[in-house]
XYZ file of C-alpha atoms in Angstrom:
375
model
C -22.073 -2.164 -33.492
C -24.181 -3.890 -30.928
C -24.807 -7.854 -31.499
C -28.757 -7.663 -31.109
C -30.057 -11.389 -31.346
C -33.399 -12.942 -31.954
C -35.440 -14.122 -29.565
C -35.126 -18.043 -29.159
C -38.571 -18.818 -30.267
C -37.925 -16.909 -33.488
C -34.663 -18.994 -34.223
C -36.486 -21.837 -33.923
C -39.114 -21.422 -36.119
C -37.261 -19.897 -38.872
C -34.978 -22.926 -38.815
C -37.960 -25.180 -38.458
C -39.875 -23.682 -41.311
C -36.595 -23.866 -43.519
C -36.235 -27.486 -42.477
C -39.858 -28.565 -43.518
C -39.572 -26.291 -46.683
C -36.520 -28.012 -47.868
C -36.397 -31.229 -46.780
C -39.900 -31.792 -48.410
C -38.787 -30.092 -51.868
C -35.805 -32.834 -51.622
C -38.376 -35.467 -50.881
C -40.328 -34.711 -53.755
C -37.012 -34.445 -56.162
C -36.010 -37.823 -55.179
C -39.118 -39.430 -55.663
C -40.546 -39.916 -52.084
C -37.200 -41.455 -50.855
C -36.174 -40.159 -47.602
C -32.617 -42.044 -47.616
C -31.717 -39.990 -51.061
C -28.578 -37.824 -51.035
C -30.798 -34.656 -51.805
C -32.922 -35.411 -48.593
C -29.436 -35.348 -46.640
C -28.082 -32.558 -48.544
C -31.253 -30.500 -47.551
C -31.092 -31.749 -43.772
C -27.382 -30.817 -43.788
C -28.350 -26.893 -45.212
C -30.934 -26.609 -42.142
C -28.277 -27.805 -39.665
C -25.740 -25.101 -41.629
C -28.513 -22.384 -40.958
C -29.344 -23.234 -36.849
C -25.147 -23.122 -36.949
C -24.948 -19.941 -39.239
C -23.908 -17.688 -36.163
C -21.115 -19.855 -35.150
C -20.103 -21.215 -38.689
C -20.697 -18.397 -41.205
C -18.516 -19.416 -43.572
C -19.395 -23.149 -43.405
C -23.306 -22.575 -43.594
C -22.724 -20.124 -46.629
C -20.500 -23.227 -48.347
C -23.247 -25.818 -47.502
C -25.907 -23.365 -48.594
C -24.436 -22.806 -51.746
C -24.160 -26.150 -52.279
C -27.403 -27.283 -51.623
C -29.004 -24.543 -54.074
C -26.304 -25.694 -56.910
C -27.083 -29.139 -56.698
C -30.950 -29.074 -55.949
C -31.967 -26.213 -56.586
C -33.253 -25.462 -53.034
C -33.488 -21.696 -52.230
C -34.642 -21.521 -48.415
C -31.582 -22.178 -46.447
C -29.397 -19.953 -48.495
C -31.890 -17.203 -48.426
C -31.565 -17.231 -44.674
C -27.715 -17.213 -44.854
C -27.729 -14.022 -47.572
C -29.921 -12.318 -45.137
C -27.949 -12.789 -42.427
C -25.070 -11.762 -44.278
C -26.123 -8.833 -45.602
C -27.275 -7.458 -42.204
C -24.195 -7.688 -40.932
C -22.354 -5.532 -43.482
C -21.166 -8.163 -45.668
C -22.714 -7.439 -49.148
C -19.485 -8.520 -51.062
C -19.234 -12.301 -49.600
C -22.880 -12.213 -50.334
C -23.064 -11.127 -53.647
C -20.554 -13.680 -54.190
C -22.519 -16.447 -52.889
C -25.791 -15.623 -54.803
C -23.068 -15.456 -58.326
C -21.718 -18.795 -57.650
C -25.384 -20.450 -56.785
C -26.769 -19.039 -59.691
C -23.912 -20.037 -62.285
C -23.401 -23.265 -60.776
C -26.917 -24.061 -61.056
C -27.467 -22.954 -64.526
C -26.606 -26.335 -65.695
C -29.150 -28.502 -63.461
C -31.964 -30.066 -64.301
C -35.059 -27.914 -65.060
C -36.675 -29.706 -61.957
C -34.051 -28.413 -59.689
C -33.040 -25.029 -61.302
C -32.830 -21.761 -59.836
C -33.868 -19.832 -62.868
C -37.215 -21.463 -63.437
C -38.582 -20.921 -59.721
C -41.646 -18.660 -58.816
C -43.724 -16.271 -60.946
C -41.351 -13.136 -60.697
C -38.222 -14.841 -62.160
C -34.967 -16.345 -60.565
C -33.469 -12.925 -59.469
C -36.723 -11.465 -57.414
C -36.459 -13.622 -54.110
C -32.326 -13.376 -54.046
C -32.948 -9.671 -54.592
C -35.610 -9.086 -52.108
C -33.606 -10.887 -49.513
C -30.585 -8.736 -50.199
C -32.830 -5.363 -49.799
C -34.424 -6.896 -46.695
C -30.844 -7.393 -45.074
C -29.611 -4.359 -45.949
C -32.645 -2.192 -44.472
C -32.124 -4.494 -41.456
C -28.431 -3.876 -41.136
C -29.034 0.235 -41.609
C -31.744 0.023 -38.872
C -29.509 -2.274 -36.583
C -26.528 0.262 -36.781
C -29.226 3.184 -36.176
C -30.413 1.486 -32.896
C -26.710 0.751 -31.870
C -25.673 4.763 -32.913
C -28.670 5.990 -30.786
C -27.921 3.744 -27.665
C -24.224 4.809 -27.890
C -25.069 8.721 -28.131
C -27.489 7.664 -24.724
C -24.419 5.894 -23.038
C -22.108 9.294 -24.131
C -24.896 11.490 -22.922
C -25.015 10.297 -19.467
C -21.502 9.764 -19.033
C -21.097 13.381 -19.941
C -24.004 14.025 -17.424
C -22.264 12.345 -14.458
C -19.066 14.181 -15.387
C -20.395 17.479 -15.134
C -22.201 16.483 -11.719
C -18.685 15.380 -10.481
C -17.515 18.553 -11.628
C -19.846 20.275 -10.154
C -19.282 18.441 -6.640
C -15.841 19.232 -7.309
C -15.996 22.872 -7.603
C -18.546 23.182 -4.769
C -15.983 21.275 -2.169
C -13.308 23.653 -3.839
C -15.691 27.058 -3.222
C -16.192 25.665 0.428
C -12.289 25.198 0.902
C -11.839 28.489 0.072
C -14.376 30.533 1.899
C -13.155 28.226 4.884
C -9.886 29.301 4.764
C -10.719 33.204 4.463
C -12.819 33.048 7.348
C -11.276 30.372 9.477
C -7.461 30.882 8.927
C -6.887 34.107 9.141
C -8.231 34.155 12.669
C -6.224 30.773 13.960
C -3.043 32.287 11.946
C -3.721 35.560 14.333
C -4.470 33.956 17.468
C -1.363 31.446 16.870
C 0.898 34.918 16.687
C -0.491 36.484 20.003
C -0.144 33.145 21.719
C 3.084 33.282 20.586
C 3.964 36.829 21.683
C 2.382 36.103 24.925
C 4.409 33.242 25.734
C 7.934 35.003 25.122
C 6.843 37.582 27.325
C 5.559 34.844 30.150
C 8.817 35.104 32.389
C 6.878 37.070 34.870
C 3.773 35.255 34.909
C 2.860 32.406 37.399
C 4.008 28.872 35.805
C 0.202 27.787 35.630
C -0.285 30.423 33.693
C 3.043 29.918 31.280
C 2.207 26.512 30.840
C -1.839 27.576 29.623
C -0.071 30.042 26.960
C 2.092 27.061 25.659
C -0.628 25.026 25.691
C -2.822 27.616 23.952
C -0.182 28.553 21.298
C 0.503 24.238 20.241
C -3.210 24.191 20.160
C -3.873 26.739 17.957
C -0.886 26.003 15.541
C -2.320 22.411 15.323
C -5.818 23.491 14.846
C -3.694 25.557 11.917
C -2.372 22.394 10.496
C -5.581 20.235 10.502
C -7.641 23.182 8.773
C -4.832 22.860 6.231
C -5.044 19.169 5.736
C -9.073 19.384 5.580
C -8.710 22.079 3.273
C -6.158 19.889 1.160
C -8.285 16.915 1.113
C -11.330 18.615 -0.240
C -9.284 20.601 -2.695
C -7.318 17.531 -3.598
C -9.736 14.550 -3.830
C -7.968 12.366 -6.313
C -4.488 12.135 -4.517
C -4.838 8.600 -3.124
C -2.668 9.688 -0.014
C -4.824 12.837 0.970
C -6.604 11.535 3.444
C -3.684 10.018 5.106
C -1.429 12.868 5.519
C -1.746 13.229 9.204
C -2.767 9.798 10.389
C -2.720 9.587 14.018
C -0.516 6.881 15.630
C 0.420 5.269 19.067
C 2.329 8.588 19.642
C -0.234 11.049 18.549
C -2.675 9.128 20.804
C 0.046 10.103 23.807
C -0.081 13.383 22.983
C -3.442 13.712 22.994
C -3.592 12.123 26.581
C -0.542 14.629 27.560
C -2.689 17.566 25.874
C -5.661 16.570 28.094
C -3.697 16.388 31.228
C -2.055 19.607 30.380
C -5.264 21.223 30.432
C -6.162 19.795 34.238
C -7.738 16.490 33.612
C -6.475 13.264 35.141
C -6.272 10.970 32.853
C -4.851 7.317 33.785
C -3.880 5.676 30.670
C -3.378 1.535 29.483
C -2.145 1.175 26.037
C -1.273 -1.786 24.996
C -0.452 -3.684 21.316
C 1.219 -1.886 18.353
C -0.617 0.535 16.612
C 1.358 -0.741 13.362
C -0.498 -4.119 13.398
C -3.880 -2.666 12.730
C -5.261 -0.370 9.704
C -4.707 3.085 9.238
C -8.421 3.181 9.281
C -8.456 1.613 12.953
C -5.817 3.544 14.451
C -7.469 7.204 13.228
C -10.799 5.812 14.751
C -9.138 4.926 18.161
C -7.848 8.296 18.356
C -11.805 9.871 17.570
C -13.102 7.939 20.157
C -10.602 8.724 22.857
C -10.698 12.323 21.856
C -14.338 12.632 21.697
C -14.603 10.889 25.150
C -12.084 13.171 26.709
C -13.769 16.349 25.324
C -17.268 15.216 26.482
C -15.589 14.483 29.933
C -14.352 17.941 30.244
C -17.505 19.511 29.186
C -20.044 17.591 31.699
C -17.390 15.989 34.248
C -15.037 18.771 35.087
C -12.301 17.384 37.303
C -13.245 14.081 37.287
C -10.491 11.244 36.733
C -10.168 9.093 33.390
C -9.439 6.195 32.508
C -8.767 5.036 29.047
C -7.342 1.704 27.831
C -6.731 0.874 24.387
C -5.923 -2.828 23.335
C -4.551 -2.711 19.383
C -5.011 -5.927 17.596
C -4.468 -8.655 16.011
C -7.897 -9.949 15.882
C -9.315 -6.849 17.074
C -8.765 -3.661 18.491
C -10.701 -2.070 21.631
C -10.907 1.295 23.244
C -12.596 1.918 26.428
C -12.706 5.459 28.074
C -14.442 5.734 31.736
C -14.960 8.658 33.570
C -16.560 8.959 37.205
C -19.263 11.698 38.155
C -18.105 15.442 38.080
C -19.453 18.897 37.754
C -20.758 19.615 34.595
C -18.569 22.755 32.998
C -19.580 26.005 31.262
C -19.470 24.294 27.874
C -21.645 21.686 28.724
C -24.273 23.013 26.900
C -22.838 24.329 23.643
C -21.823 21.214 21.825
C -24.034 20.373 18.839
C -25.017 16.788 20.024
C -23.790 15.236 16.502
C -20.615 14.015 17.840
C -21.633 10.449 19.347
C -24.030 10.031 15.657
C -20.734 11.071 13.626
C -18.504 8.671 15.695
C -20.913 5.998 15.457
C -21.233 6.122 11.524
C -17.137 6.050 11.337
C -17.223 2.895 13.975
C -19.929 1.034 12.447
C -18.566 1.727 8.435
C -15.510 0.091 10.049
C -17.125 -2.758 10.579
C -16.958 -2.301 14.340
C -19.270 -1.287 17.546
C -19.743 1.884 19.642
C -21.092 1.974 23.026
C -21.962 4.540 25.294
C -23.972 5.574 28.191
C -24.065 5.720 32.263
C -22.041 3.313 34.162
C -23.486 4.014 37.636
C -22.759 6.411 40.315
C -23.258 9.523 37.733
C -20.361 7.892 35.457
C -20.125 7.654 31.738
C -18.440 4.970 29.680
C -17.772 4.687 26.013
C -16.124 1.340 24.486
C -15.354 0.436 20.784
C -14.620 -2.804 18.928
C -12.751 -3.220 15.692
C -12.622 -6.397 13.908
C -9.972 -7.193 11.919
C -6.818 -9.493 11.544
C -3.938 -6.702 11.654
C -2.507 -5.202 8.736
C -4.017 -7.406 6.105
C -7.580 -5.614 7.022
C -6.427 -2.516 5.389
C -7.292 -2.951 1.779
C -10.977 -3.977 3.164
C -11.189 -1.113 5.212
């Protein structure tokens, strides 16, 4: 059950009213003597009321003792209300019994049995009833809050389930549409490669490249579909993480496709986070693809420096002749690449480099392997 507290000003008001009534009544009983034991006991009962939340047992003992000795009821009524409101009815009834029985033999001027017009038990019964009502209301509000929280969690779980279902549906559709065609392409490329003995050497090399590319595309598709279907697996995103070896393979594939690539790779890819290695791979891949499209036949220079502290990659190509695929791009490759680099805290720059050339450069800050958690 939630512990709802009064506002501070309400607490101050309650303690102040109880203190004034109690001390005034004790002062009258003591014959206008501020230094009497009754006044001190009334002040102690007021302090107990102020500390009833932190020391409930001590507050109950002090207020019961004040009611027994002096017949002063306001502090006891406040403590009883709090006890009953929190569901402690039996201890509250025990305090009432002790106070009434103990005060039965007190002086008539300090007797709880003769207070007020409606008898001795009416104020106590009213406080107990009010405490029971307040406790029930508090528990009802807490139950409603808990129900609202459960509904919110249930709504979020349903939304997450709907997202996962949609991802699985997309994965199934991609598998039905693309996997079959890539498989057929790889099979035909393999069949042609086995019969390429009488073909010219460049044609045979292109057939081998076609088969390798189609096979790797099929593997990449399976990885993507696996990530869509199994997002809860912690290593789903790192099943095929490109490192220094795969970057070298990417450069080799570009050279096999007819590009002139000069590479300068320094540092160890194992010293940087996995996310940085993947981003470096994507930058080089995007730059080589754009160079093949827009500067066919132009030499390309790739420079990679793995950290720490920073990792940098730069790809530059001179002017060339646009290929037939220059106008087939979606135009969102650089946008997505910029988002990837920015998410890692890096910076991506690209644009003309003069004389019709093009330059793409990226910087990834970091201090090595320990940055992988933050990335």
